[in-house]
Tab-separated table of C-alpha atoms and ligand atoms in Angstrom:
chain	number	residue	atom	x	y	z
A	1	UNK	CA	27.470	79.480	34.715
A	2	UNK	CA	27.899	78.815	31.133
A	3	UNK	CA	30.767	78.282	29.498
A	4	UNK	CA	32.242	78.356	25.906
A	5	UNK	CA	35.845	76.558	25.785
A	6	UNK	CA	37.567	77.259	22.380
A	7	UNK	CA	40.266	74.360	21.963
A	8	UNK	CA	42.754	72.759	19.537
A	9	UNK	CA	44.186	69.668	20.143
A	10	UNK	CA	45.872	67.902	23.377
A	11	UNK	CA	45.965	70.861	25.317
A	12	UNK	CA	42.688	72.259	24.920
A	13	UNK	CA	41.441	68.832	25.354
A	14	UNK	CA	42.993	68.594	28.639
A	15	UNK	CA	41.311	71.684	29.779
A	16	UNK	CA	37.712	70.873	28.462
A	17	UNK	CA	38.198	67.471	30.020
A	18	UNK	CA	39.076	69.309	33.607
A	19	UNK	CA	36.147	71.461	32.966
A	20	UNK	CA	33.367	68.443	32.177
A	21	UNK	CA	34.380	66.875	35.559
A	22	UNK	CA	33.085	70.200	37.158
A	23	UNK	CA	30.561	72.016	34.963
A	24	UNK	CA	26.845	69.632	34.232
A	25	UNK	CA	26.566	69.076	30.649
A	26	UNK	CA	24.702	72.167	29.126
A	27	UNK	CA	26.500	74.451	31.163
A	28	UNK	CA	29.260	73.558	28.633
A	29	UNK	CA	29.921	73.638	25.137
A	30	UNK	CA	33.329	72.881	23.418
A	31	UNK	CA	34.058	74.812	19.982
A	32	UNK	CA	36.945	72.787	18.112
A	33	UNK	CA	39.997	73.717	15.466
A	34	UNK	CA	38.481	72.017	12.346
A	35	UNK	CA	41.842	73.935	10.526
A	36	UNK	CA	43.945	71.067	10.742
A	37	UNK	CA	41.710	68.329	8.940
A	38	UNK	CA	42.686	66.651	5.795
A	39	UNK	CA	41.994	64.060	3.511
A	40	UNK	CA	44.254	61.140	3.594
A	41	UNK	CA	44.237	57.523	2.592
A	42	UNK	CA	40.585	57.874	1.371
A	43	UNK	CA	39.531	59.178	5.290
A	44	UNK	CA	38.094	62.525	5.846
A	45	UNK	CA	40.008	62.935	9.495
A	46	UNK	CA	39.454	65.987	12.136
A	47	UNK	CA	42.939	65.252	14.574
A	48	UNK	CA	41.551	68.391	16.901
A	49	UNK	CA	37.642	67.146	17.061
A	50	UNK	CA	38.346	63.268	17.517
A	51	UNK	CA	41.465	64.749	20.232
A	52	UNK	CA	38.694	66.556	22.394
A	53	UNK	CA	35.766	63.756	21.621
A	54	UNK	CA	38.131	60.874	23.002
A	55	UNK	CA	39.505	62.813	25.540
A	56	UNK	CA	35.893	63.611	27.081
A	57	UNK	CA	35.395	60.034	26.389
A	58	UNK	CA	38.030	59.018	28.580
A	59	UNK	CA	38.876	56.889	25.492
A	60	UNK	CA	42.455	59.108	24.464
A	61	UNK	CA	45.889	57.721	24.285
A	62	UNK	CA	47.523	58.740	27.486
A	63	UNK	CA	50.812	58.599	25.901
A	64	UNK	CA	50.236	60.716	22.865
A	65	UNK	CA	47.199	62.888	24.105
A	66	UNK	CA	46.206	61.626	20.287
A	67	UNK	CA	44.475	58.757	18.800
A	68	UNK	CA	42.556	55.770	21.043
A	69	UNK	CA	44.201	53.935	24.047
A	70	UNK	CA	44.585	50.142	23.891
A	71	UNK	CA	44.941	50.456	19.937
A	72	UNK	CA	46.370	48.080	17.886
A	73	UNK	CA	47.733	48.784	14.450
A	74	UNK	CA	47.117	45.728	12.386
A	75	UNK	CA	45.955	48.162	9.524
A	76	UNK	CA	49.013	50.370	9.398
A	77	UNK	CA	51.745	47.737	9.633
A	78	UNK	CA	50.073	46.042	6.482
A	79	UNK	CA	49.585	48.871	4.644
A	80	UNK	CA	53.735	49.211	5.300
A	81	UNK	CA	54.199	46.324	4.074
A	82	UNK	CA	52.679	47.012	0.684
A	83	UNK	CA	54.661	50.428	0.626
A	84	UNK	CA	51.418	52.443	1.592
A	85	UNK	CA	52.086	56.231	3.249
A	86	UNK	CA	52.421	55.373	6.905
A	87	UNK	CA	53.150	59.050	8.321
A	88	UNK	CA	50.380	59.498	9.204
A	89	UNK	CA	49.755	56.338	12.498
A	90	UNK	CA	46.507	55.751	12.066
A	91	UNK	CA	45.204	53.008	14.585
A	92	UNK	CA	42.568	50.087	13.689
A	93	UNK	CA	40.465	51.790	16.426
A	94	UNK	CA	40.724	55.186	15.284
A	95	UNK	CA	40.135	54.373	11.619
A	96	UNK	CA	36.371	52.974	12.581
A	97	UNK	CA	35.877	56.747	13.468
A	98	UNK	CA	37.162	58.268	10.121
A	99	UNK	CA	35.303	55.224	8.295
A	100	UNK	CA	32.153	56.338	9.477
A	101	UNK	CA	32.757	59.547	9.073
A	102	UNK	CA	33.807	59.799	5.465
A	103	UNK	CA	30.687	57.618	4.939
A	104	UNK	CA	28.442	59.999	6.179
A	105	UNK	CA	29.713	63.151	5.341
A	106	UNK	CA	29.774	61.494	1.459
A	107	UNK	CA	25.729	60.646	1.945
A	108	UNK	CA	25.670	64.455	2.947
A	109	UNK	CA	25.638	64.401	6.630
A	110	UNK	CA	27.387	67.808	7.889
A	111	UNK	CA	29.911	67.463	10.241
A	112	UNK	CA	28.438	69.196	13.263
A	113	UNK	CA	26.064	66.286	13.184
A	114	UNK	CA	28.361	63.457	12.995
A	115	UNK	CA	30.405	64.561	15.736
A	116	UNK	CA	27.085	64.802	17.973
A	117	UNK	CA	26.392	61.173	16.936
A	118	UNK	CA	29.744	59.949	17.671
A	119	UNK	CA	29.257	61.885	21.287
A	120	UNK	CA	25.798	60.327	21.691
A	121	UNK	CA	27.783	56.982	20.937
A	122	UNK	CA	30.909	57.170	23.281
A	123	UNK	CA	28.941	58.785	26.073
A	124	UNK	CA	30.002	62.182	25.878
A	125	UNK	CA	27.836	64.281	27.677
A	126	UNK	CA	28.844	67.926	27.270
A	127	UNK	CA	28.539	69.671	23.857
A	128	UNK	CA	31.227	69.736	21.311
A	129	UNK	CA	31.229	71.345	18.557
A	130	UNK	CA	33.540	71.945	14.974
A	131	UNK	CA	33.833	75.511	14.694
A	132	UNK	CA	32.086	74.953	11.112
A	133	UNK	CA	30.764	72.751	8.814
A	134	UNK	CA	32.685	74.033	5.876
A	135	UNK	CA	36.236	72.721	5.344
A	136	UNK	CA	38.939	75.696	6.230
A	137	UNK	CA	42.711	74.455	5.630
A	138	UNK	CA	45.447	75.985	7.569
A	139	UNK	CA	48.276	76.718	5.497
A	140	UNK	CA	51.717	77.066	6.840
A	141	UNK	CA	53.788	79.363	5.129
A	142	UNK	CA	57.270	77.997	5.183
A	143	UNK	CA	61.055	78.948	3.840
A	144	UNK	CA	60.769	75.988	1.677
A	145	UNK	CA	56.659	77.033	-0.077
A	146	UNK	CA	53.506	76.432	1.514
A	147	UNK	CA	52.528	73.256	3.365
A	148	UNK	CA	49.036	72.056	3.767
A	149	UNK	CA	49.355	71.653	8.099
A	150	UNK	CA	49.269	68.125	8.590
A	151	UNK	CA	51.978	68.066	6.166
A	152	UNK	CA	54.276	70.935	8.098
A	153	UNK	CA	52.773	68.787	11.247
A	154	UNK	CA	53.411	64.984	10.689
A	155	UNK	CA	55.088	64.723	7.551
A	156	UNK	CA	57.798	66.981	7.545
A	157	UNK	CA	57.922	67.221	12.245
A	158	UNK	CA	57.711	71.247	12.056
A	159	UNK	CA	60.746	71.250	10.647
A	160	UNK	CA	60.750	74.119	8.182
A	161	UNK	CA	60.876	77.876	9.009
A	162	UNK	CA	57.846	79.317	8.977
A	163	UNK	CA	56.943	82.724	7.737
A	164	UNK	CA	53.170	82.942	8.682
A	165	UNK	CA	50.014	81.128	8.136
A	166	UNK	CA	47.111	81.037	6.058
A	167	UNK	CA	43.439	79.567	6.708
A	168	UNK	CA	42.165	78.648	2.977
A	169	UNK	CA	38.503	79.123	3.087
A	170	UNK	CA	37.706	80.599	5.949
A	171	UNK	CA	35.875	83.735	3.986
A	172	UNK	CA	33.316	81.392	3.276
A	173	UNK	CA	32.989	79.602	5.989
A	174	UNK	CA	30.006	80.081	8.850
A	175	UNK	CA	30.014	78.685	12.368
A	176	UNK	CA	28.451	75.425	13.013
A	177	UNK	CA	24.716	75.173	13.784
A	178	UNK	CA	24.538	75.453	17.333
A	179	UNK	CA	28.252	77.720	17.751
A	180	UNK	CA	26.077	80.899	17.783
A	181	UNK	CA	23.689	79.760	20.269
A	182	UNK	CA	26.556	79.172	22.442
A	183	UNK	CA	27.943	81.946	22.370
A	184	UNK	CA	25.175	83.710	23.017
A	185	UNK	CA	23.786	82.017	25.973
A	186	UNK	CA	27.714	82.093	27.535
A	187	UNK	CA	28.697	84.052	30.469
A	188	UNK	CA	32.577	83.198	29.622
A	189	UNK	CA	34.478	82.009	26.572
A	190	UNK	CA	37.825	80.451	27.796
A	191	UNK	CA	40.699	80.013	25.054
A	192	UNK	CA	42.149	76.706	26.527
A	193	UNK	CA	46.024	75.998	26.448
A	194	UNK	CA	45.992	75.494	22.615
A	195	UNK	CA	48.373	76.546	19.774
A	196	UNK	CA	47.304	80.234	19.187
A	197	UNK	CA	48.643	80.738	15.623
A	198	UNK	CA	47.204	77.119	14.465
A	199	UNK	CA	44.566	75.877	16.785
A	200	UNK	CA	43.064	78.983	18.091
A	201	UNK	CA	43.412	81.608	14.982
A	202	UNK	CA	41.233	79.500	12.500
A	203	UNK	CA	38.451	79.904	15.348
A	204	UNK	CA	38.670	83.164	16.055
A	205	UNK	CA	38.734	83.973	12.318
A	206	UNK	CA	35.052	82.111	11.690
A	207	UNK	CA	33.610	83.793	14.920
A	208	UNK	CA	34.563	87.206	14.670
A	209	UNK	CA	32.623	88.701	11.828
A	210	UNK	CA	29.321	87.541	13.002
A	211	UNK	CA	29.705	87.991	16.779
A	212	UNK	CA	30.730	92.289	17.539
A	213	UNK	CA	29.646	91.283	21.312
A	214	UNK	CA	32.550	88.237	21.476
A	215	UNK	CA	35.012	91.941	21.221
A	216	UNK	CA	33.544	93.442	24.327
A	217	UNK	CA	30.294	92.249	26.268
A	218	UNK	CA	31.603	88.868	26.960
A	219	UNK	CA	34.491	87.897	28.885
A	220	UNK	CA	36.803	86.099	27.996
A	221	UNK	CA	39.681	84.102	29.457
A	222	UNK	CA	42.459	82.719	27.940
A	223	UNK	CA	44.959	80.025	29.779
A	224	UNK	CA	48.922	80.388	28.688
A	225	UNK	CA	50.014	76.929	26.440
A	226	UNK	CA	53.467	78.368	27.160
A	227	UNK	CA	55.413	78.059	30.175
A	228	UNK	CA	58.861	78.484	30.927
A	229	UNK	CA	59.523	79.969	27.372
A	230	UNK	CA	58.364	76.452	25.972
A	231	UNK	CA	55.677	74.411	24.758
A	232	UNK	CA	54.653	71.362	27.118
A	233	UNK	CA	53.436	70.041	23.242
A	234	UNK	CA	53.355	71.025	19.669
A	235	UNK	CA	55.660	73.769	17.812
A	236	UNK	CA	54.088	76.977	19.200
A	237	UNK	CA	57.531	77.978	20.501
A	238	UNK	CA	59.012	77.536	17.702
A	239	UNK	CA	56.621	79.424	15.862
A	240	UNK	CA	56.867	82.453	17.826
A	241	UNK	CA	60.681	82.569	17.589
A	242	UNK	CA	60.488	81.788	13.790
A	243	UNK	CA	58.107	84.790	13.604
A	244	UNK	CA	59.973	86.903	15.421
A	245	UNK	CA	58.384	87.082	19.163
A	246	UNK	CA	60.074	86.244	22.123
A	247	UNK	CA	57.799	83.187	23.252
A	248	UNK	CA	56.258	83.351	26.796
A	249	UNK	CA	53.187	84.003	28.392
A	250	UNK	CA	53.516	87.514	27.939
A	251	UNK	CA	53.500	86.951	23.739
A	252	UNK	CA	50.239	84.694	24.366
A	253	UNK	CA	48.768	87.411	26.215
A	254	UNK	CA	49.584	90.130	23.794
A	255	UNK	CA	48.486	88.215	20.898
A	256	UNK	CA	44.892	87.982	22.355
A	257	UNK	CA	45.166	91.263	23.443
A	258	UNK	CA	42.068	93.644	23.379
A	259	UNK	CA	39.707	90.315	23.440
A	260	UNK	CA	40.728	89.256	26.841
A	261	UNK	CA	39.349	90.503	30.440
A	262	UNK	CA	41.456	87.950	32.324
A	263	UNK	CA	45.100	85.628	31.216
A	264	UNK	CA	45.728	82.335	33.776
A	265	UNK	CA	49.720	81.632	33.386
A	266	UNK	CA	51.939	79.477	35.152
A	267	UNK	CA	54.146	79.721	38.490
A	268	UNK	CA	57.395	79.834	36.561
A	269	UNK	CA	56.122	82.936	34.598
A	270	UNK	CA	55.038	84.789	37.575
A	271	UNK	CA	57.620	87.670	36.765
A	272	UNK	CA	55.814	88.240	34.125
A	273	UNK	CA	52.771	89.640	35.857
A	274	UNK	CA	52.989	93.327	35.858
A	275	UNK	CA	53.699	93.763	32.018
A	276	UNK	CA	50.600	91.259	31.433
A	277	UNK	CA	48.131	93.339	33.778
A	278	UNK	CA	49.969	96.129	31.342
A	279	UNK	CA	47.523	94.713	28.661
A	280	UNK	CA	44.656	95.835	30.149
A	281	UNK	CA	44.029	92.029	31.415
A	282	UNK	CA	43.610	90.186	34.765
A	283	UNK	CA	46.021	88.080	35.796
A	284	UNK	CA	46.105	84.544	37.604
A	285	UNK	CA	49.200	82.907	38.120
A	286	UNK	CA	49.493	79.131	39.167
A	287	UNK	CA	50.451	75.652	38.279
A	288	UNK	CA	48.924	75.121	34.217
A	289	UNK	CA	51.033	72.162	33.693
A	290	UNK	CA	48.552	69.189	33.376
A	291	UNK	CA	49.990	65.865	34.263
A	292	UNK	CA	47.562	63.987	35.594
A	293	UNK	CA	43.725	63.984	35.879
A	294	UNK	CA	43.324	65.883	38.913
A	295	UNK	CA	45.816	68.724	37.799
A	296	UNK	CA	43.107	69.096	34.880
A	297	UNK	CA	40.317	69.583	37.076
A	298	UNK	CA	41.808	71.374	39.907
A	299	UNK	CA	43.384	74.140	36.893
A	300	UNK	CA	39.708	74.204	35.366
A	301	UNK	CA	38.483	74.911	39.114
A	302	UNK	CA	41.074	78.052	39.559
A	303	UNK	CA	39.672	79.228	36.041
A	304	UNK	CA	36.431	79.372	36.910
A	305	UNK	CA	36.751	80.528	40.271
A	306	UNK	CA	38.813	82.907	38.339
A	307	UNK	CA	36.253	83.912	35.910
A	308	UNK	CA	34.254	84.482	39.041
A	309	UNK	CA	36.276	86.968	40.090
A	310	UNK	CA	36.354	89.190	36.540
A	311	UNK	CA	32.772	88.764	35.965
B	401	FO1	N1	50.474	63.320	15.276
B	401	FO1	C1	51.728	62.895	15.016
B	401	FO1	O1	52.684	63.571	15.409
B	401	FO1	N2	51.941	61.745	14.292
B	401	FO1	C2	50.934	60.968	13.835
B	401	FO1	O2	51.180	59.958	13.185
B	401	FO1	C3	49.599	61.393	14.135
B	401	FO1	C4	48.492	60.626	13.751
B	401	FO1	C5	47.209	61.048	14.135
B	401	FO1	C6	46.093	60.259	13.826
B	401	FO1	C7	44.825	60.654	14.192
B	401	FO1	C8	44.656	61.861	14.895
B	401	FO1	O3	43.422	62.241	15.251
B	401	FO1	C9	45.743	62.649	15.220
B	401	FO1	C10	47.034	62.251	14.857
B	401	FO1	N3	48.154	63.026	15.171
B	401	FO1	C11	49.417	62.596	14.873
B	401	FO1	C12	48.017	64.262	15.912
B	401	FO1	C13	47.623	65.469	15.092
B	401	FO1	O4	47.871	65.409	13.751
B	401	FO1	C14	48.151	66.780	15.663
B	401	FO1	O5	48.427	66.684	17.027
B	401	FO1	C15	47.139	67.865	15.514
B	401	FO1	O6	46.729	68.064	14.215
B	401	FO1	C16	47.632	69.191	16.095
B	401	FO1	O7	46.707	69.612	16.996
């Protein structure tokens, strides 16, 4: 079987993770939210690519889901000290990555590249790759103006309203070398348990105009990141309140709708299963919360066996 996994940040990386400890590398590929990068301090930094890379790794912080474990922040504190922008925790560990990084990308290295590299180099096995090589900015339409999204994010802790979201450069922008491919060759794409407004959107937005068959031919599976009405992490919740929409499983599922053959939601939900098959959409209900390392494999194991099923 081979699989495409679209995925944002600590969600998605959870899921990919599960699926790595089952699937041999080259049966899958990981296609990353590149929407939330920025420049900052001088560092050109990717949250959603390094979130997946060190989760694969096994090198993530277990307490954030973001960032390296074991780091040390000799960097940061002295950069408080001299009244630098500390918002943004950067770790000494961390800030080798976006080092290298900028360096490369300035000597004209394209991302897609670097992040193989950095795979290569912290023994990640299965494919990952930024959904382009281009920079596209998601921009947060707030009450208060637009917000570049590490600013809505970080900065300002999702505080303001917002009103809708825009992806700045994403017209120009073409898949990564090697996102096509993927596709292509993939039996399944499954949307992991990411943001779908933020983490997801951008993706979809670069791979739809070039891929008609990703509408119909394939199938695709998406996994709920809300349960219980909430958001185990990040402001999707929120979002969909702010926006008007009830949030729940049912509001993932209907956002997706007419690009999904099957929608994997949680236990608590389960009510919710008739108006969801209502969608035109399989439906698999069981425990998506992800707690530990075996809850991520033994959820990616129900999705496949899953996908088995809807193929
Ligand atoms: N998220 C925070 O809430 N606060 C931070 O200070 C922060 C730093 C950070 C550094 C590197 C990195 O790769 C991610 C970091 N994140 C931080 C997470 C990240 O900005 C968001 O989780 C994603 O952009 C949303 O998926």
């Amino acid at each position: 079987m081979k699989i495409v996994a679209l995925a944002g940040g600590v969600g998605g990386a959870k899921l990919a993770h599960g699926l790595a400890q089952i699937l041999e590398p080259g049966e899958l590929t990981t296609i990353v939210n590149t929407g939330d990068d920025f420049e900052h301090l001088g560092f050109y930094i990717c949250p959603d690519l390094d979130t997946v890379c060190y989760t694969l790794a096994g090198l993530a912080n277990p307490e954030t889901g973001w960032g390296r474990s074991d780091e040390t922040w000799n960097v940061m504190e002295n950069l408080e000290k001299l009244g630098g922008p500390s918002w943004f925790r950067l770790g000494d560990q961390d800030m080798a990555t976006h080092l290298e990084r900028t360096r490369r990308l300035r000597v004209g290295e394209p991302l897609s590249q670097i992040t193989k590299a950095f795979c290569e180099a912290w023994g990640v096995k299965h494919a990952v790759l930024p959904m382009s090589d281009s920079p596209v900015r998601t921009m947060v339409n707030a009450d208060d103006g637009e917000l570049a999204f590490q600013e809505y994010f970080v900065h300002r802790r999702c505080e303001p309203r917002v009103k809708g979201f825009r992806f700045d450069g994403v017209e120009g922008a073409e898949p990564a070398p090697g996102v096509k491919e993927a596709l292509d060759l993939a039996d399944t794409v499954i949307i992991c348990p990411s943001n779908p407004w933020v983490s997801i959107d951008p993706i979809l937005e670069i791979l739809r105009p070039p891929f008609a068959q990703f509408d119909g031919a394939k199938s695709v599976i998406a996994v709920s990141p809300i349960i219980g009405g909430q958001t185990v992490k990040g402001p999707a919740a929120k979002m969909y309140r702010e926006l008007g929409i009830e949030p729940s499983a049912f509001a993932v599922a209907n956002h997706y709708r007419g690009l999904l053959s099957g929608f994997v939601f949680d236990r608590r939900d389960a009510q919710l299963v008739e108006n969801i098959k209502g969608l035109n959409m399989r439906a698999y209900v069981t425990n998506t919360l992800m707690e530990c390392l075996d809850d991520r494999k033994q959820l990616a194991m129900e999705v496949l066996n899953f996908i088995g099923e809807v193929l």
